[in-house]
Coordinates of C-alpha atoms in Angstrom, one line a residue:
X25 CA 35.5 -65.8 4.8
X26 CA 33.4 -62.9 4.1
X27 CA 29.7 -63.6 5.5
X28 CA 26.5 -61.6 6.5
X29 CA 25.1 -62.3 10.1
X30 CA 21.3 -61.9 10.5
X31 CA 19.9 -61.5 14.0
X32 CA 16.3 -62.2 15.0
X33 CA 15.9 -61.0 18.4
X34 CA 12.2 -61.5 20.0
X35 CA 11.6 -61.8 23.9
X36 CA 12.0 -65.6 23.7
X37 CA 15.6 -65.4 22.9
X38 CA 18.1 -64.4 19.9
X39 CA 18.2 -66.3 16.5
X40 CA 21.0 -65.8 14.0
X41 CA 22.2 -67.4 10.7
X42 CA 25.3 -66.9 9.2
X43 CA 25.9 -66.6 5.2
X44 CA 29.1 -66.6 3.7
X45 CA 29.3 -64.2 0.1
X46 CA 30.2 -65.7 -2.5
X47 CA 30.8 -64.8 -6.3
X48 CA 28.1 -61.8 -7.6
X49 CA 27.1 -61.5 -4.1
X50 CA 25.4 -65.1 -3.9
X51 CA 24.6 -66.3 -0.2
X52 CA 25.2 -69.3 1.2
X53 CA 24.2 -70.3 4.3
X54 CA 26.7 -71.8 6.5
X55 CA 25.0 -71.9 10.4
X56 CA 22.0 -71.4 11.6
X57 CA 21.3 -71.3 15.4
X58 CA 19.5 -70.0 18.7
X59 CA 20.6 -69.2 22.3
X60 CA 17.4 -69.3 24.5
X61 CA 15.8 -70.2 27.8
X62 CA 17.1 -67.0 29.0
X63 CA 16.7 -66.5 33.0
X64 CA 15.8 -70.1 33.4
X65 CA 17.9 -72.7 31.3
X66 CA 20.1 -70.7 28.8
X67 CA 21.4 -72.9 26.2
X68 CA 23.3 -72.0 22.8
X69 CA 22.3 -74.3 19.7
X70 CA 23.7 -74.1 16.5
X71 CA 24.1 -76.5 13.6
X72 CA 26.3 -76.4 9.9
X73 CA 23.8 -75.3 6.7
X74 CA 23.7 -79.9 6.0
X75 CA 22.5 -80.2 9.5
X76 CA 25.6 -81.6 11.5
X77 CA 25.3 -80.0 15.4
X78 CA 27.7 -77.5 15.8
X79 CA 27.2 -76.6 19.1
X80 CA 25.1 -77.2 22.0
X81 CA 26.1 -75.9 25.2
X82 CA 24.1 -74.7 28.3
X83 CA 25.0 -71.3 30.5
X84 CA 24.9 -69.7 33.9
X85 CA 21.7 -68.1 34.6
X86 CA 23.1 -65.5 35.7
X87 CA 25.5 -65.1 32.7
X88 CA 22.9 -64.8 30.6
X89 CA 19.7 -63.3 31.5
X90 CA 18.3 -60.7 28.9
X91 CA 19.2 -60.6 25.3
X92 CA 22.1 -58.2 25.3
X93 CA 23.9 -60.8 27.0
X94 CA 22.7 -63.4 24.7
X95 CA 24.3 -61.6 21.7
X96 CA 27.5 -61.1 23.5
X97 CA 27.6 -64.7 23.9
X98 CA 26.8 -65.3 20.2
X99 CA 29.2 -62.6 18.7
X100 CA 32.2 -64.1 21.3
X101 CA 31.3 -67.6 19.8
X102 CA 31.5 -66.8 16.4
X103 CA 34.4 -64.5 16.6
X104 CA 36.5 -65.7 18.9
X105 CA 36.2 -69.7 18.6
X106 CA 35.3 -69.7 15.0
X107 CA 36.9 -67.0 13.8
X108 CA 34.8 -65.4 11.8
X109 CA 33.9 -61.7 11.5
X110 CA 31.4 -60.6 9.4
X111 CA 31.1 -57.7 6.9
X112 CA 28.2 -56.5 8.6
X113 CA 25.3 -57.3 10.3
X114 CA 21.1 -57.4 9.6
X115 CA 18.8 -57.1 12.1
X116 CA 15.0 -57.7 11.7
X117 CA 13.0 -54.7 13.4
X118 CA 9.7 -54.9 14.1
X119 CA 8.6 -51.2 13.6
X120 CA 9.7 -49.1 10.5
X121 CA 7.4 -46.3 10.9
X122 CA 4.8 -45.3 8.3
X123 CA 7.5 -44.0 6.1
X124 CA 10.3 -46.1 5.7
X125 CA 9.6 -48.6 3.3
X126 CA 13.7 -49.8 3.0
X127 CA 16.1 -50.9 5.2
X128 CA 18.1 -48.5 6.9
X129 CA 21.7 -48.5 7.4
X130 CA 22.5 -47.7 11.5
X131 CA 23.3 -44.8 12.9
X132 CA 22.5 -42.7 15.9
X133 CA 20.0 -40.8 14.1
X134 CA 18.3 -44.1 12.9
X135 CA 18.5 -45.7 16.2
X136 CA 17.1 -42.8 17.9
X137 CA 14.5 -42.6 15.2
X138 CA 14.0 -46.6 15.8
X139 CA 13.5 -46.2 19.8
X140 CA 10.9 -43.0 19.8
X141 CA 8.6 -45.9 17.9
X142 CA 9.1 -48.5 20.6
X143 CA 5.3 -47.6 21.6
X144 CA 4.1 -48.5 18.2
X145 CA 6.0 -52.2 19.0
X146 CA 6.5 -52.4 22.8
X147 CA 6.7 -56.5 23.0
X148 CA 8.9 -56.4 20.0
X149 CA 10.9 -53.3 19.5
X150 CA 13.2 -52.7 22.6
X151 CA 14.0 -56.5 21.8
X152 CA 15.0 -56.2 18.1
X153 CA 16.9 -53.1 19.3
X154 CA 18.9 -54.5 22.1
X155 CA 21.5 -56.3 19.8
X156 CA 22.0 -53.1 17.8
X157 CA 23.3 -51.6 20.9
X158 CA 25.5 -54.3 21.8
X159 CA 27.1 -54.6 18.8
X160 CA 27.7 -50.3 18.1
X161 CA 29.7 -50.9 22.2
X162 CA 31.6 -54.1 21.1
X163 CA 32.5 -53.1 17.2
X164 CA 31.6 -49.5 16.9
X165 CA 32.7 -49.7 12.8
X166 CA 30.8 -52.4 12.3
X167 CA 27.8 -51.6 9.4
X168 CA 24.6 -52.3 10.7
X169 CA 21.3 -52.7 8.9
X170 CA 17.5 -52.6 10.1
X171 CA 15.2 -54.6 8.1
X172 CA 11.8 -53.8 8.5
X173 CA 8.7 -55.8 9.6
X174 CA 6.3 -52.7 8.7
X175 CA 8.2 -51.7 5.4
X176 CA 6.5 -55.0 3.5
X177 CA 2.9 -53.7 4.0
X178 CA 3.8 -49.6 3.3
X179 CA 2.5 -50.1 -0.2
X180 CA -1.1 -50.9 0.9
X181 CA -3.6 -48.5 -0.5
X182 CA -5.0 -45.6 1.3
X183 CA -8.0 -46.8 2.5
X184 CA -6.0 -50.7 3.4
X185 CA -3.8 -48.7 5.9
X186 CA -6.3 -46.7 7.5
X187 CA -8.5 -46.4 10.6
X188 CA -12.0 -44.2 9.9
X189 CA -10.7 -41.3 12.5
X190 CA -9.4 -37.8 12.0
X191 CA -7.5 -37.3 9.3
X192 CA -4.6 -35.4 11.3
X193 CA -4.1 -38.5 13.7
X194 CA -3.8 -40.8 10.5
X195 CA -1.0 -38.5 9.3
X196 CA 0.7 -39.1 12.3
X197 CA 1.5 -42.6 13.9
X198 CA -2.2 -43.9 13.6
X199 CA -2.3 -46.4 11.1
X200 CA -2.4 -50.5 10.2
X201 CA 0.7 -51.1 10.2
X202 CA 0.7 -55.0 9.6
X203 CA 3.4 -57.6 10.7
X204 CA 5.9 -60.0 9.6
X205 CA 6.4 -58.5 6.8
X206 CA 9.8 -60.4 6.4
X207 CA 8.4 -63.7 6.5
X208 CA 5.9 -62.6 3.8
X209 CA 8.3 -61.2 1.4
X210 CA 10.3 -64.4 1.9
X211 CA 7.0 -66.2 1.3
X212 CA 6.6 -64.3 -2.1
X213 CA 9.9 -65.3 -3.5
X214 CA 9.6 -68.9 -2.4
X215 CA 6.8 -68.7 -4.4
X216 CA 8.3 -67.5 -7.6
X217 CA 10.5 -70.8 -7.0
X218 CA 8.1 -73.5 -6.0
X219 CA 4.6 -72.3 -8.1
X220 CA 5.4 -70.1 -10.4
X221 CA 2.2 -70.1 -12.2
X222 CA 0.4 -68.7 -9.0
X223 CA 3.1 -66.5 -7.5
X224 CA 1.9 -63.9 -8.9
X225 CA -1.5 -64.6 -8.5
X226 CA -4.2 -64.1 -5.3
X227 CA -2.6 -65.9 -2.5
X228 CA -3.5 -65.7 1.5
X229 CA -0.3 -66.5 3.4
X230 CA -1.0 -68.0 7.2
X231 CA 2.1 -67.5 9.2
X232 CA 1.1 -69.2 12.2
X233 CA 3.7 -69.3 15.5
X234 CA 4.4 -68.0 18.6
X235 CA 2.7 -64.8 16.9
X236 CA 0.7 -64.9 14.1
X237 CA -1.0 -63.2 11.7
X238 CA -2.3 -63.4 8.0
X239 CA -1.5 -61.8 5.0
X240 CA -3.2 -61.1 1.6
X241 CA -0.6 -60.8 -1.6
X242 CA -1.3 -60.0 -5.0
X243 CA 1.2 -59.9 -7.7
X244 CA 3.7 -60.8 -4.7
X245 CA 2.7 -57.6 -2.6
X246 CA 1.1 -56.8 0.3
X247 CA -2.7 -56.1 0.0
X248 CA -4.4 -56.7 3.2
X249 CA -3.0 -58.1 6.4
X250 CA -4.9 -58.8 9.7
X251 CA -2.5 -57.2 11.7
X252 CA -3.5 -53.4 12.7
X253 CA -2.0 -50.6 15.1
X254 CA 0.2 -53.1 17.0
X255 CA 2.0 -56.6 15.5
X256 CA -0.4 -58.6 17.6
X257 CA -3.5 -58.8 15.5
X258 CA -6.7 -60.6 14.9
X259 CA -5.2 -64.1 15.1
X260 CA -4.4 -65.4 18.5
X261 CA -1.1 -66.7 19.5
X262 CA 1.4 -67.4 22.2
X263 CA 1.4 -63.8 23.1
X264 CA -1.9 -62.4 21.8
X265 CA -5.4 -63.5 21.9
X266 CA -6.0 -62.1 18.8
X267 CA -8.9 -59.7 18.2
X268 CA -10.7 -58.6 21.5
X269 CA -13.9 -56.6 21.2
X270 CA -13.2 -52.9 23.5
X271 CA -15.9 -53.7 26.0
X272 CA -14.2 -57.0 26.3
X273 CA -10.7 -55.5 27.1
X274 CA -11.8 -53.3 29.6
X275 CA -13.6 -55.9 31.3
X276 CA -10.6 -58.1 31.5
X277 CA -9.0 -54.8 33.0
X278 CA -11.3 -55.0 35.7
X279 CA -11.1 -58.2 37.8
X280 CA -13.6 -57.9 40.2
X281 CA -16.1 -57.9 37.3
X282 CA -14.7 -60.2 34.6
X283 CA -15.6 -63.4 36.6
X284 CA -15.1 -66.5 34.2
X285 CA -13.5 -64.3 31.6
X286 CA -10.5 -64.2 33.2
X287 CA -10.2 -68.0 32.6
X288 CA -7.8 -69.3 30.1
X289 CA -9.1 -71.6 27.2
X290 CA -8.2 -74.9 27.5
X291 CA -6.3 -76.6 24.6
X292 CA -8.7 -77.8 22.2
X293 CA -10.5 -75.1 22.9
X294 CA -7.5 -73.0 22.0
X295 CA -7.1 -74.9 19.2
X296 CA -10.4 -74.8 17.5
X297 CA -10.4 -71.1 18.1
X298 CA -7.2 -70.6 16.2
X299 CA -8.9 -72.6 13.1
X300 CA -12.1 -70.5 13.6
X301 CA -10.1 -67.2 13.1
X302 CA -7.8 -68.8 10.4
X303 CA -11.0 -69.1 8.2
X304 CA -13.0 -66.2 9.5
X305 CA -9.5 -64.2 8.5
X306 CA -9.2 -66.2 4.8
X307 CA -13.0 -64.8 4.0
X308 CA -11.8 -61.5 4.9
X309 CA -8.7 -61.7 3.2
X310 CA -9.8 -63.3 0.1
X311 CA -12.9 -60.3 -0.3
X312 CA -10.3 -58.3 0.0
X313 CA -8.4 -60.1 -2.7
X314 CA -11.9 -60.1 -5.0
X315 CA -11.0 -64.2 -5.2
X316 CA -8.2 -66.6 -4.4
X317 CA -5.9 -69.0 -6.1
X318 CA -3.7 -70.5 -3.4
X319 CA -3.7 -70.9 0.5
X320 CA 0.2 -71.2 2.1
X321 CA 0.9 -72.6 5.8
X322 CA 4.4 -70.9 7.1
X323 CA 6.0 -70.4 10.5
X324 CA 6.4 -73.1 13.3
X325 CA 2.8 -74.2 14.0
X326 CA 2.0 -73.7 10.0
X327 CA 5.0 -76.1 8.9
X328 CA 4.9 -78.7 12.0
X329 CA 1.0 -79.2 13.1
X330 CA -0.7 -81.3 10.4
X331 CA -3.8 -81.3 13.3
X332 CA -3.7 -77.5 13.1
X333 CA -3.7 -77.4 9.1
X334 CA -6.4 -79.9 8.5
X335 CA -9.0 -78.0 10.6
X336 CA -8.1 -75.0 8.8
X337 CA -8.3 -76.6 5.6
X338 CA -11.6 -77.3 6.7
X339 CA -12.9 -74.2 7.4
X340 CA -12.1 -73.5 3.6
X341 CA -13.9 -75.9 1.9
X342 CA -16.5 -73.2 1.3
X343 CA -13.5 -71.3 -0.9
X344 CA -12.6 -74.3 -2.8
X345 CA -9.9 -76.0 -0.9
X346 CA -9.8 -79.8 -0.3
X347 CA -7.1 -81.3 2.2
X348 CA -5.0 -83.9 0.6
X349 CA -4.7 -85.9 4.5
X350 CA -1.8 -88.3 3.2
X351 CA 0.2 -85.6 2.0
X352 CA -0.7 -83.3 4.5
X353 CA 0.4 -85.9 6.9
X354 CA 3.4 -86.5 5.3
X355 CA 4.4 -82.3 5.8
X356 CA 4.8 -82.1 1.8
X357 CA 4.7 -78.9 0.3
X358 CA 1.5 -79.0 -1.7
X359 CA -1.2 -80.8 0.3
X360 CA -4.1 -80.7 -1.6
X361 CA -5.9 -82.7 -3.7
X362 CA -5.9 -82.7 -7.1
X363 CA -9.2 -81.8 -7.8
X364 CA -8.9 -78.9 -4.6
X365 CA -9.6 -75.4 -6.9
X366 CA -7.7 -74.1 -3.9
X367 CA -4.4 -75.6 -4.0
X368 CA -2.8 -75.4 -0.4
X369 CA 0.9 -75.2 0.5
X370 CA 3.0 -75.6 2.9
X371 CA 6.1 -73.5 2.8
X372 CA 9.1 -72.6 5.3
X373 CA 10.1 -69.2 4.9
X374 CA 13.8 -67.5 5.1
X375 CA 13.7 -64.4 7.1
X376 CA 17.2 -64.4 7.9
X377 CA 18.1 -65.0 4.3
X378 CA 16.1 -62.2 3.1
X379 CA 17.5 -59.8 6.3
X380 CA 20.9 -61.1 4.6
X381 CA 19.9 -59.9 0.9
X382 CA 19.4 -56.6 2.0
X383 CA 22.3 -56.1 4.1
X384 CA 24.1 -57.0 1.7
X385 CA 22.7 -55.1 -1.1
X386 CA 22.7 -51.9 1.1
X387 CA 26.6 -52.4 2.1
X388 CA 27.2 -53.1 -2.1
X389 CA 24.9 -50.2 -3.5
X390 CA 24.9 -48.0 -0.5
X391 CA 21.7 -46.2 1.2
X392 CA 18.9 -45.4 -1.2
X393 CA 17.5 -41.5 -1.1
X394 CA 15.1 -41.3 1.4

């Protein structure tokens, strides 16, 4: 079977999906699965494109304890019980650079390139990278592909990407860079699919998980993103608490002084913060945008937490929107009312499929001039 393997590596653990090619290189997903819990509980789960469990199987701490050693586990699984051995491989990369706007086919230029901007991405970079390396030891003729988190948002204007400071630190590395720039691509073509009539329109995507982050699209592109200098932006998450005035950070820095600060919010707290930057972001988002015609929930907390998207729902009531609760409770995919001039959506995206897409293309067609 020929097939395309995506990899999503993040500090958490390593997600992969498999895609077999079929006729005029249409994909078709054929598993989909995670190892995690790595250092503590490390367990392999993976499941058949219809569902059915594939495997489930726990490990050895000590066998696998940081991500290299998660892919090797994943490759040896898929190769060597299943048999299979892909065509090539797609990795999603956090940090592109404020240059490359397509994916890159591996090398050691590339990968040397990709490491010097581990500063720009330190929780996310050396993690996307890791299985790179892996795989160039284990299959060293292998094609490899980076697909960029960054590359998404490059076609910002000026004055979008920009921080006010001197111009010759702008031309350098200096710059918003924005995030998840896979899952908003995907986002964009789901669109096309599911509401054609506003894909095209002004749409503010939330992609709410264990990072998240905001995105304003118009015409299906990138126009304004919360997400600045780093991937962690203005909306907390697992890993982030979102937008922290400067004073604020170096008070935090400084125990001895930060007193209560350094306590942590409790949950509802936690919650109701997360719906107070979700609409202080949409006001932002949608200026930027000059209006808005649709509001879409993605990621894990956007697609599971009907709690979490009916107090963001009400925070924009002001813009139009009004919460349809049965149909929000029911996880559909539109869950607004009818009379909502906002209509809201609930959408999964498919990074992996889109990683997948461009490997493929770039393995078919080649690099693109750079």
């Amino acid at each position: 079977m020929d097939a395309i393997l995506a990899i999503d590596a993040n500090a958490g653990g390593v997600n992969f999906q498999l895609f077999s090619v079929r006729g005029e290189g249409r994909l078709e997903r054929q598993i989909k699965g995670r190892l995690d819990g790595l250092g503590s509980h490390p367990r392999l789960r993976a499941s058949r494109a219809n569902g059915d469990p594939l495997a489930h199987r726990t490990y050895q701490n000590d066998d696998v304890d940081d991500i290299p050693a998660a892919c090797a586990v994943v490759d040896s699984w898929l190769r060597d019980e299943l048999g299979i051995q892909p065509l090539a491989v797609g990795h999603r990369v956090a940090q592109g650079g404020p240059d490359d706007a397509r994916p890159a086919l591996i090398d050691d230029a590339v990968m040397a390139r990709l490491e010097r901007l581990i500063a720009l991405a330190p929780l996310l970079q050396p993690y996307n990278l890791a299985p790179i390396r892996i795989m160039q030891a284990n299959h060293p003729a292998l094609p490899q592909v980076a697909c960029f988190d960054t590359a998404f948002h490059l076609g910002k204007v000026v004055e979008n990407g920009s921080y006010p400071i001197a111009h010759q630190l702008y031309a350098g590395d200096a710059r918003r860079y924005g995030a998840h720039g896979l899952c908003y691509e995907s986002i964009a073509r789901a669109l096309t699919l599911e509401a054609p009539e506003i894909a095209a329109r002004r749409v503010i995507v939330a992609c709410l998980g264990d990072t998240s982050s905001m995105c304003a699209l118009k015409e299906g592109r990138s126009v304004e993103s919360t997400n600045g200098f780093y991937a962690f932006g203005a909306s907390p998450s697992d890993y982030s608490a979102g937008e922290i005035d400067p004073g604020g950070a170096f008070l935090l820095t400084n125990p001895g002084d930060a007193g209560a600060a350094a306590r942590f919010l409790r949950a509802e707290q936690a919650v109701e913060h997360l719906a107070y930057c979700a609409g202080l972001n949409a006001g932002l988002l949608a200026a930027a945008l000059e209006g808005l015609d649709a509001f879409v929930f993605t990621g894990a907390i956007g697609q599971r937490s009907t709690a979490i998207r009916a107090r963001i729902a009400e925070r924009l009531s002001w813009l139009g929107a009004i919460l349809d609760a049965k149909a929000n409770g029911h996880n559909a995919r539109l869950i607004s009312r009818r009379d909502s001039r906002i209509p809201l959506y609930v959408l999964p995206s498919d990074d992996e499929l889109t990683i997948a897409r461009y490997t493929l293309a770039l393995l078919v067609n080649g690099p693109s001039p750079r």
